[in-house]
Amino acid sequence: MGQYGVLVDVTKCIGCRGCQTACKNWNDLPAVKTTFTADWTNPPEMNFNNITLVGFHTIEKDDKVQWRAAKVQCFHCLEPTCFEVCFVHAYNKTPEGAVVYANPEICVGCRYCQLACPFHNIQMKWDEVFSRVRKCSFCYNRLVEGLKPACVTTCPTGALKFGKRDELLQEAKERINSNPDKYFNHIYGEKEAGGTSWLYISDVPFEDLGFNTDVFQKSIPKYTWKYMKKAPILAVSLPIFFAALYAYTKRRAENEGHGH
Amino acid sequence: MYDERYTSRFGFRMTPLRWAMFAFMVLFLAVAGYRFVFGLGPVTNLTDQWTWGLWKYLVFPAVALAGCGYGTVFLAHVLHIRAFYPIVRVAMVVSLMGYSVAMVGLLFDITVYYNFWRPFAYWGYTSILFEVLWCMTLYWTIQILEFGHIAFERIDAPIIYKALDKAMPVLICVGIMLPTLHQASLGGLFIATTQLHPAWWSLWIPWFFMISSLMVGPAVVAFSCWALCRIYGKKFEELMPSLNPLILVGAALMIFYTVLKVWDLTARGAWGYVFEGTLQGNMFLLEHIVFLLVPLVMFLTPSIRNSVGGLVTASLLCGVGVVLNRTNVMFTGMAPAYTHSYFPSWMEWVGFAGLLVGALLVILFFVENFKILEGISDAEEAKDSAVSPVTVQG
């Protein structure tokens, strides 16, 4: 079974925020009081009750000031760092491609997942005593029932397209190749952090949409695991080495002690 | 072995400063209570971006400076080098308190604190934090047992003392492996945080953390011995023959660290980030020139190394350098990746300072009531000449 993904075509997004509302409806998230900001991004930032957010960006293109809107949520890495760095297995990586914070009851609240997320897309409920995190679950409870994620179902313009990730990647390449003048030649999510299930194409550079284009281009867990797998070897060999030194130098010290 | 020379009762000399420290601890306990009842949100200035703040930060310099324990214990107890016997106990006690600060600090920092035991039951073996927690907890336990070996010289319980005495070789050998692993792993935590500024982010960061914790050890021991000698009116000069070779071990490690750093920056082609003139680049230069190369040169100059003022000043610089390194990795180097700024709330500062003041009070209590500053007891030293211990009751 191939992993699922979503292709986001920023050129088709009209910024209606239907996805934001659908996400709140499906996940039963309360409304939050927002503040007025200079652009239309509302609320100004993602938070515990807004795990997806349509970001609005003013861009100068073709000598005109234009708006672009791009929805952001957890990108569902193919090799998720949050899953890798959790020391209690609070996260699940499902065969469908969804990265789910599945076991909040065993979460310690160390927030290493938040720190290590290459896209900073994990949110914390700070106003609670035993606060835990929340992130987009790819509507995993819908996926297993054969439904598309709530945001995709709602999108009226086809800016969000749900399907198998490899097919979507193919389609993204075709869209760019068949219209190279329109699209900026970059599929965000193809290589970022080793690849993500959510793929983005756009007619403007991604840094103009507030995306971190400096993000690590390889799978982070590969590096952490390369380090971690040495630990058991060291844990066994070092004490043996120290014990040998201990015995040897102690004998020497004793011999010297008898010497005088 | 129970030492009959201890005749007076346990005591703690109170001075105006110590009264003030206790008063501060009352405030600290109030803040602690508030934090555990209301959670991190109302107490701290943490955000989704700055999710690791002052309390998590405290673990890194505390454990790094506590690296004075395993390095000195290795030299004195594994390699049995007599020159280090007089100072090894100071190193052990400072190290124990460093870890205590870190462990209590971690409990303050995790939001679901009643789940603190979960990592031991749900093996998240892919996480470097998993290794850090296991090693730190085990090593903390071992350090408490090692301290027990000192404490039961005074507390008359021969069965416990003998059991600890038998276990000591095992405790020592395992007890050096554990910090070797987790000092590296504390750095390894930052492999995953790829947003860290490239001047510091490196796949070698585990080894930098490990070596820097070892190289700062002699400096911490020298400074602690000096401070304790001043407080208790002992002659610091008497410890110089022990500290001098120890400092040279530290200096050798500092040279190794510097070479590795140069190699790492060259291999990654990251020199440009060092000289880019930003806050990050300048802090990197400050850390490595003023607080690494300067103390290194001071340690290597015999006239400075052999003078009390020079030794203590260089040790202080070296210690500040390692603390600055951890600060840069956790704050300075992360800042460019975030749009928010972070400054700890007053309650975070009180928690931070309270843990340090508390640790200081405990160190003072230990030094006043147990044979710490005296070094390894005569009995133990005699035992090294294969004399079987005799228990003195009374």
XYZ file of C-alpha atoms in Angstrom:
654
model
C 0.000 0.000 0.000
C 1.487 3.316 -0.996
C 1.486 6.232 1.391
C -1.130 8.919 1.013
C -0.349 12.543 0.515
C -1.885 15.880 -0.381
C -0.781 18.104 -3.221
C -1.270 21.797 -2.451
C -1.330 24.025 -5.514
C -0.859 27.515 -4.136
C -1.915 29.071 -7.467
C -5.402 27.616 -6.997
C -5.899 28.770 -3.418
C -8.310 31.676 -3.048
C -7.797 32.029 0.702
C -11.348 31.219 1.740
C -10.141 29.500 4.946
C -12.705 26.727 4.444
C -9.993 24.210 5.357
C -9.330 26.009 8.635
C -13.000 25.857 9.567
C -13.425 22.249 8.440
C -10.435 21.270 10.559
C -11.983 22.903 13.608
C -15.329 21.219 12.964
C -13.958 17.723 12.538
C -11.517 17.948 15.432
C -13.972 19.743 17.727
C -11.632 22.638 18.409
C -13.020 25.743 20.104
C -12.923 29.192 18.568
C -10.253 31.487 19.927
C -10.219 35.227 20.265
C -8.010 36.723 17.593
C -6.343 40.067 17.152
C -6.250 42.345 14.161
C -3.066 42.135 12.157
C -1.748 43.893 9.084
C -2.529 40.945 6.806
C -5.433 38.548 6.584
C -3.819 35.649 8.378
C -6.237 34.904 11.151
C -5.402 33.998 13.868
C -1.949 35.479 13.383
C -0.217 32.226 14.258
C -0.896 28.541 14.616
C -1.820 27.489 18.126
C -3.257 24.591 20.055
C -6.744 25.236 18.679
C -5.645 26.132 15.159
C -3.513 23.268 13.951
C -3.928 24.363 10.365
C -3.631 27.955 9.268
C -3.962 29.737 5.944
C -1.095 32.184 5.759
C -1.623 35.327 3.645
C 1.380 36.919 2.000
C 1.798 40.090 -0.042
C 4.093 39.532 -2.956
C 5.457 41.753 -5.669
C 5.111 39.884 -8.936
C 4.927 41.194 -12.527
C 5.224 44.742 -11.147
C 2.042 44.270 -9.190
C 1.388 43.716 -5.533
C -0.444 40.428 -5.229
C -1.844 38.201 -2.513
C -0.945 34.585 -2.116
C -2.436 32.232 0.436
C -0.930 28.956 1.562
C -2.314 26.555 4.109
C 0.171 25.198 6.618
C -0.157 22.243 8.998
C 2.012 19.250 9.942
C 3.619 18.132 6.678
C 3.731 14.477 7.760
C 7.351 13.621 7.110
C 8.102 10.274 5.552
C 10.654 9.816 8.314
C 9.227 11.981 11.091
C 11.654 13.502 13.582
C 8.949 13.894 16.256
C 8.305 10.149 16.125
C 12.019 9.409 16.280
C 12.863 11.709 19.199
C 9.941 10.704 21.433
C 11.291 8.629 24.297
C 7.963 7.031 25.190
C 6.463 6.254 21.756
C 3.689 8.807 22.111
C 3.779 9.210 18.330
C 2.712 6.730 15.671
C 3.784 6.557 12.073
C 0.929 4.813 10.284
C 1.326 2.800 7.072
C -1.023 5.311 5.394
C 1.585 8.035 5.913
C -0.081 9.879 8.760
C 2.101 10.899 11.703
C -0.198 10.829 14.717
C 0.263 11.924 18.323
C -1.517 8.745 19.249
C -0.709 8.096 22.911
C -1.037 11.374 24.801
C -1.666 9.507 28.054
C 1.982 8.370 28.243
C 3.430 11.708 27.113
C 5.876 13.172 29.606
C 5.673 16.706 28.257
C 9.381 17.051 27.538
C 8.604 18.951 24.297
C 11.573 17.525 22.434
C 9.201 16.845 19.512
C 8.343 20.538 19.348
C 11.984 21.543 19.443
C 13.071 18.989 16.869
C 10.216 19.447 14.357
C 11.969 20.854 11.270
C 8.845 22.878 10.404
C 7.792 23.989 13.938
C 4.302 22.611 13.335
C 3.556 21.053 16.725
C 1.507 23.102 19.165
C 1.273 23.011 22.941
C -1.711 23.671 25.189
C 0.199 25.999 27.464
C -2.737 27.116 29.636
C -3.301 23.637 31.053
C -1.589 22.233 34.151
C -0.574 18.969 32.521
C -0.197 20.449 29.080
C 0.275 18.229 26.086
C 0.834 18.880 22.409
C -1.479 18.675 19.432
C -0.736 18.422 15.765
C -2.536 17.684 12.509
C -3.280 13.954 12.432
C -3.945 13.871 8.667
C -7.511 13.149 9.862
C -6.330 9.619 10.506
C -9.710 8.622 11.894
C -11.201 9.607 8.499
C -8.456 7.918 6.443
C -9.125 4.525 8.011
C -12.804 4.902 7.064
C -11.884 5.630 3.474
C -12.598 9.344 3.714
C -10.351 12.212 2.684
C -9.077 14.646 5.303
C -11.656 17.254 6.319
C -9.709 20.146 4.799
C -9.379 18.430 1.406
C -13.083 17.571 1.355
C -13.951 21.204 1.953
C -11.559 22.878 -0.488
C -13.779 24.412 -3.201
C -11.092 25.172 -5.786
C -9.108 21.951 -5.915
C -6.083 23.616 -4.383
C -5.827 20.576 -2.125
C -5.680 17.214 -3.862
C -5.620 13.971 -1.907
C -4.098 10.765 -3.309
C -1.148 8.437 -3.256
C 2.012 10.379 -2.590
C 4.061 8.989 -5.502
C 1.219 9.706 -7.934
C 0.827 13.224 -6.569
C 4.558 13.813 -6.890
C 4.316 12.738 -10.531
C 1.384 15.047 -11.057
C 3.219 17.949 -9.428
C 6.120 17.459 -11.824
C 3.744 17.310 -14.784
C 1.973 20.491 -13.714
C 5.287 22.298 -13.417
C 6.654 20.899 -16.694
C 3.522 21.635 -18.690
C 3.464 25.202 -17.413
C 7.070 26.189 -16.654
C 6.349 29.913 -17.101
C 3.688 29.855 -14.432
C 5.168 27.570 -11.781
C 8.253 28.129 -9.736
C 10.382 25.025 -10.209
C 10.354 23.626 -6.709
C 8.168 20.953 -5.146
C 8.222 21.772 -1.443
C 8.094 18.478 0.433
C 9.772 16.338 -2.184
C 13.137 16.458 -0.440
C 12.574 18.681 2.621
C 13.444 16.768 5.812
C 13.825 13.654 3.692
C 10.424 14.092 2.033
C 6.955 14.858 3.363
C 3.533 13.473 2.550
C 2.223 16.975 1.911
C 3.604 18.454 -1.316
C 3.401 22.101 -2.360
C 3.774 23.779 -5.740
C 3.604 27.506 -6.264
C 4.147 30.307 -8.763
C 6.276 32.272 -6.287
C 9.370 31.221 -4.339
C 8.467 29.416 -1.138
C 10.366 31.797 1.106
C 7.864 34.463 0.008
C 5.123 32.246 1.472
C 6.845 32.101 4.839
C 8.127 28.575 4.243
C 11.485 27.645 5.679
C 13.537 26.846 2.578
C 16.643 26.431 4.714
C 15.222 23.244 6.129
C 17.392 20.135 6.257
C 17.152 18.329 2.925
C 17.782 14.824 4.256
C 16.081 12.516 6.688
C 17.021 13.643 10.211
C 16.242 10.303 11.937
C 18.917 8.625 9.814
C 21.535 10.728 11.568
C 20.140 10.402 15.084
C 19.793 6.634 14.679
C 23.310 6.319 13.332
C 24.421 7.857 16.617
C 22.026 5.935 18.862
C 22.912 2.484 17.587
C 26.463 2.881 18.899
C 25.216 3.301 22.480
C 24.690 -0.382 23.431
C 28.165 -1.312 22.200
C 29.758 1.455 24.277
C 27.568 0.659 27.295
C 29.014 -2.868 27.410
C 32.569 -2.321 26.255
C 33.474 0.767 28.283
C 32.904 -0.725 31.775
C 34.950 -3.788 30.789
C 37.739 -1.526 29.622
C 37.578 0.548 32.814
C 37.515 -2.590 34.973
C 40.664 -3.875 33.254
C 42.413 -0.551 33.873
C 41.168 -0.570 37.462
C 42.534 -4.025 38.186
C 45.840 -3.345 36.469
C 46.592 0.009 38.133
C 45.389 -1.225 41.529
C 47.858 -4.116 41.409
C 50.576 -1.742 40.427
C 49.664 0.621 43.284
C 49.692 -2.298 45.724
C 53.091 -3.500 44.524
C 54.454 -0.004 44.933
C 52.867 0.128 48.381
C 54.754 -3.025 49.435
C 57.925 -1.624 47.969
C 58.483 0.865 50.744
C 35.011 2.730 57.470
C 33.496 4.398 60.501
C 35.877 7.020 61.715
C 35.887 7.585 65.469
C 37.440 11.004 65.023
C 33.972 12.309 64.263
C 32.729 13.084 67.713
C 30.617 16.185 67.443
C 27.036 16.156 66.174
C 25.937 17.169 62.698
C 25.964 20.910 62.389
C 25.599 23.802 60.018
C 27.153 27.136 60.785
C 24.638 29.931 60.103
C 25.900 33.253 58.778
C 23.838 36.250 57.622
C 24.440 35.202 54.006
C 23.224 31.698 54.730
C 20.099 33.047 56.420
C 19.493 35.050 53.249
C 20.000 31.918 51.168
C 17.449 30.041 53.265
C 15.024 32.945 52.948
C 15.424 32.732 49.175
C 14.725 29.009 49.347
C 11.357 29.806 50.944
C 10.506 31.967 47.933
C 11.766 29.183 45.695
C 9.496 26.647 47.366
C 6.527 28.977 46.919
C 7.272 29.310 43.207
C 7.758 25.552 42.971
C 4.361 24.982 44.564
C 2.749 27.463 42.169
C 4.379 25.775 39.193
C 3.248 22.272 40.160
C -0.328 23.397 40.813
C -0.862 25.697 37.827
C 1.450 24.304 35.165
C 4.072 25.865 32.959
C 1.805 28.239 31.025
C 1.130 30.833 33.767
C 4.625 30.472 35.258
C 6.945 30.620 32.269
C 7.342 32.675 29.122
C 7.624 29.589 26.950
C 6.007 29.536 23.510
C 5.586 26.941 20.795
C 8.859 28.199 19.315
C 10.883 28.679 22.503
C 9.630 25.476 23.987
C 12.885 24.726 25.802
C 13.500 27.575 28.181
C 15.575 28.417 31.212
C 14.707 25.315 33.225
C 15.575 22.853 30.470
C 18.661 24.919 29.789
C 19.814 24.530 33.388
C 20.393 20.818 32.777
C 23.054 21.423 30.144
C 25.589 23.631 31.974
C 24.900 21.851 35.292
C 25.684 18.458 33.827
C 28.613 19.808 31.804
C 30.263 21.303 34.893
C 29.413 18.142 36.810
C 31.720 16.450 34.318
C 34.384 17.164 36.933
C 33.185 13.982 38.657
C 33.782 11.230 36.177
C 37.057 12.582 34.810
C 38.647 12.991 38.232
C 37.258 9.690 39.500
C 38.751 8.010 36.435
C 42.178 9.429 37.231
C 42.038 8.783 40.965
C 40.042 5.569 41.306
C 40.452 3.763 37.998
C 44.033 4.716 37.233
C 44.885 4.926 40.968
C 47.032 8.031 40.609
C 47.816 9.108 44.147
C 48.390 12.742 43.294
C 44.655 13.157 42.759
C 43.505 11.548 46.023
C 43.286 14.845 47.971
C 40.848 16.477 45.510
C 38.735 13.610 44.224
C 36.057 13.985 46.893
C 35.463 17.641 46.136
C 35.035 16.635 42.497
C 32.567 13.899 43.427
C 30.422 16.101 45.660
C 30.273 18.979 43.164
C 29.380 16.484 40.453
C 26.656 14.889 42.584
C 25.084 18.292 43.221
C 25.315 19.222 39.543
C 23.334 16.142 38.650
C 20.880 16.745 41.465
C 20.191 20.228 40.105
C 19.701 18.744 36.637
C 17.356 15.977 37.757
C 15.180 18.249 39.911
C 15.268 20.877 37.151
C 13.984 18.320 34.664
C 11.097 17.459 36.968
C 10.259 21.171 37.067
C 10.356 21.395 33.309
C 8.288 18.431 32.123
C 4.636 19.356 31.918
C 3.118 15.961 32.742
C 5.384 15.398 35.708
C 3.487 12.406 37.105
C 4.532 10.585 33.910
C 8.241 11.029 34.641
C 8.679 7.251 34.954
C 7.121 6.432 31.591
C 10.344 6.405 29.542
C 11.589 3.579 31.742
C 8.495 1.525 30.928
C 7.839 2.536 27.307
C 11.196 2.130 25.636
C 11.515 4.935 23.121
C 14.892 3.536 22.152
C 15.129 5.575 18.954
C 15.342 8.800 20.940
C 18.678 10.161 22.085
C 16.779 11.662 25.016
C 15.967 8.103 26.046
C 19.649 7.329 26.455
C 20.255 10.632 28.243
C 17.517 9.950 30.773
C 18.553 6.357 31.466
C 22.221 7.201 31.870
C 21.595 10.307 33.950
C 19.205 8.516 36.304
C 21.483 5.513 36.763
C 24.551 7.685 37.209
C 22.761 9.895 39.714
C 21.892 6.770 41.718
C 25.479 5.569 41.515
C 26.784 8.942 42.638
C 24.457 8.865 45.636
C 25.823 5.407 46.522
C 29.380 6.647 46.026
C 28.610 9.520 48.336
C 27.134 7.002 50.760
C 30.567 5.442 50.891
C 31.827 8.774 52.217
C 28.842 9.450 54.466
C 28.967 6.085 56.201
C 32.459 6.817 57.423
C 30.643 9.077 59.810
C 27.307 7.339 60.238
C 27.938 4.173 62.182
C 26.403 1.349 60.126
C 29.180 -1.128 59.326
C 26.966 -3.465 57.267
C 25.990 -0.727 54.830
C 29.520 0.618 54.697
C 30.982 -2.802 53.958
C 28.388 -3.479 51.257
C 29.138 -0.124 49.624
C 32.850 -0.758 49.950
C 32.500 -4.079 48.134
C 30.377 -2.489 45.411
C 32.661 0.475 44.835
C 34.834 -0.983 42.029
C 31.710 -1.931 40.044
C 30.021 1.386 40.804
C 33.115 3.257 39.670
C 33.571 1.396 36.390
C 29.881 1.516 35.424
C 29.700 5.019 36.851
C 32.253 6.309 34.357
C 30.705 4.635 31.342
C 27.312 6.252 32.018
C 28.409 9.911 31.919
C 30.725 9.215 28.991
C 27.658 8.113 27.055
C 25.197 10.750 28.169
C 27.552 13.738 28.064
C 27.875 12.908 24.391
C 24.164 12.259 24.057
C 23.264 15.616 25.590
C 25.046 17.065 22.583
C 23.476 14.418 20.379
C 20.072 15.881 21.261
C 20.979 18.781 19.005
C 21.597 16.614 15.942
C 17.827 16.545 15.550
C 17.458 20.317 15.949
C 18.630 21.179 12.465
C 17.533 24.795 12.932
C 20.615 25.342 15.102
C 23.030 27.881 13.628
C 25.653 26.112 11.451
C 28.537 27.458 13.534
C 27.446 24.989 16.225
C 25.305 22.426 14.417
C 27.525 19.530 13.508
C 27.279 15.779 13.470
C 30.227 15.878 15.842
C 28.338 17.872 18.474
C 28.050 14.799 20.763
C 31.834 14.544 20.935
C 32.181 18.286 21.495
C 29.816 18.056 24.456
C 31.655 15.056 25.864
C 35.161 16.462 25.500
C 34.183 19.890 26.765
C 32.609 18.338 29.875
C 35.882 16.499 30.500
C 38.122 19.474 29.821
C 36.170 21.767 32.118
C 36.368 19.230 34.958
C 39.839 20.219 36.218
C 38.844 23.883 36.099
C 35.689 23.187 38.138
C 37.696 21.179 40.664
C 40.312 23.921 40.972
C 37.713 26.643 41.408
C 35.642 24.610 43.888
C 38.706 23.730 45.956
C 39.751 27.355 46.008
C 36.292 28.584 47.042
C 35.919 25.925 49.734
C 39.423 26.572 51.063
C 38.581 30.241 51.376
C 35.295 29.568 53.140
C 36.792 27.066 55.575
C 40.162 28.741 56.101
C 42.189 25.913 54.635
C 45.455 26.371 52.791
C 44.714 26.203 49.059
C 48.429 26.011 48.289
C 48.513 22.539 49.798
C 46.238 21.304 47.033
C 48.319 22.853 44.261
C 50.493 19.739 43.742
C 47.293 17.838 42.973
C 45.656 20.537 40.901
C 48.665 21.293 38.763
C 48.838 17.924 36.954
C 45.025 17.831 36.826
C 44.942 21.193 35.077
C 47.474 19.924 32.556
C 45.182 16.996 31.754
C 42.425 19.551 31.207
C 44.680 21.673 29.021
C 45.544 18.652 26.873
C 41.845 18.014 26.384
C 41.322 21.689 25.512
C 43.969 21.395 22.802
C 42.264 18.277 21.470
C 38.896 20.090 21.551
C 40.317 23.097 19.699
C 41.859 20.874 17.007
C 38.571 19.008 16.577
C 36.644 22.281 16.321
C 38.995 23.638 13.655
C 38.807 20.365 11.772
C 35.007 20.295 12.019
C 34.560 23.877 10.786
C 36.977 23.244 7.924
C 35.397 19.943 6.915
C 31.915 21.441 6.913
C 33.111 24.617 5.219
C 31.469 26.596 8.013
C 34.155 29.233 8.644
C 32.004 31.747 6.795
C 29.324 31.448 9.487
C 31.912 32.237 12.164
C 33.059 35.449 10.525
C 29.676 36.578 9.197
C 29.584 39.399 11.772
C 26.182 38.473 13.177
C 25.405 38.006 16.859
C 25.844 34.271 16.343
C 29.232 34.578 14.665
C 30.502 37.016 17.280
C 29.278 34.900 20.162
C 31.059 31.945 18.595
C 34.290 33.939 18.446
C 33.846 35.187 22.027
C 33.258 31.647 23.249
C 36.265 30.182 21.502
C 38.810 32.971 21.860
C 38.186 34.652 25.199
C 36.870 31.589 27.001
C 38.785 28.763 25.338
C 42.092 29.924 23.878
C 42.865 32.495 26.591
C 42.447 30.066 29.531
C 44.284 27.428 27.521
C 47.311 29.683 27.123
C 47.061 30.592 30.814
C 47.026 26.931 31.832
C 50.017 26.210 29.625
C 52.079 29.084 31.055
C 53.836 27.661 34.152
C 54.089 31.011 35.963
C 50.329 31.584 35.664
C 49.416 27.975 36.337
C 51.505 27.888 39.497
C 50.061 31.093 40.931
C 46.798 30.898 42.832
C 45.353 33.979 41.138
C 46.270 32.799 37.664
C 44.996 29.287 38.184
C 41.674 30.422 39.614
C 41.154 33.111 36.958
C 41.900 30.707 34.112
C 39.638 28.079 35.661
C 36.853 30.611 35.922
C 37.286 31.608 32.266
C 37.278 27.976 31.168
C 34.124 27.254 33.184
C 32.334 30.303 31.814
C 33.376 29.177 28.312
C 31.636 25.826 28.621
C 28.540 27.443 30.141
C 28.578 29.954 27.277
C 28.836 27.110 24.775
C 25.675 25.485 26.143
C 23.958 28.879 26.207
C 24.888 29.495 22.591
C 23.669 26.093 21.481
C 20.342 26.444 23.261
C 19.587 30.144 22.833
C 21.925 32.196 20.647
C 22.178 29.556 17.944
C 18.432 28.865 17.899
C 17.267 32.474 17.809
C 17.573 33.029 14.004
C 15.115 30.186 13.374
C 12.355 31.794 15.425
C 10.220 34.881 14.938
C 9.489 35.277 18.655
C 11.905 36.367 21.310
C 12.194 34.746 24.709
C 13.149 36.140 28.052
C 12.437 34.053 31.159
C 9.778 35.231 33.596
C 10.755 36.178 37.147
C 9.417 32.875 38.395
C 11.653 31.004 35.952
C 14.609 32.968 37.314
C 13.626 32.185 40.904
C 13.350 28.481 40.059
C 16.687 28.600 38.282
C 18.489 30.430 41.074
C 16.711 28.459 43.798
C 18.001 25.147 42.487
C 21.538 26.538 42.402
C 21.324 28.094 45.875
C 19.876 24.863 47.231
C 22.713 22.855 45.724
C 25.237 25.267 47.176
C 23.749 24.902 50.676
C 23.899 21.117 50.410
C 27.536 21.239 49.273
C 28.377 23.429 52.275
C 26.555 21.059 54.611
C 28.408 18.074 53.178
C 31.779 19.756 53.410
C 31.144 20.795 57.003
C 29.994 17.396 58.152
C 31.863 14.850 56.064
C 35.458 14.406 55.014
C 35.302 16.045 51.625
C 37.992 18.684 51.643
C 40.352 16.298 53.386
C 40.421 14.028 50.360
C 40.423 10.266 50.563
C 40.496 9.238 54.219
C 43.629 7.784 55.710
C 41.891 4.466 56.171
C 41.023 4.197 52.527
C 44.485 5.141 51.442
C 45.949 2.552 53.741
C 43.651 -0.013 52.214
C 45.309 0.529 48.895
C 48.321 -1.155 50.388
C 46.196 -4.315 50.780
C 45.522 -3.885 54.483
C 42.178 -5.377 55.433
C 39.796 -2.802 56.949
C 39.126 -2.836 60.668
C 35.814 -1.537 61.903
C 35.982 0.629 64.966
C 32.774 0.745 66.948
C 31.822 3.491 69.337
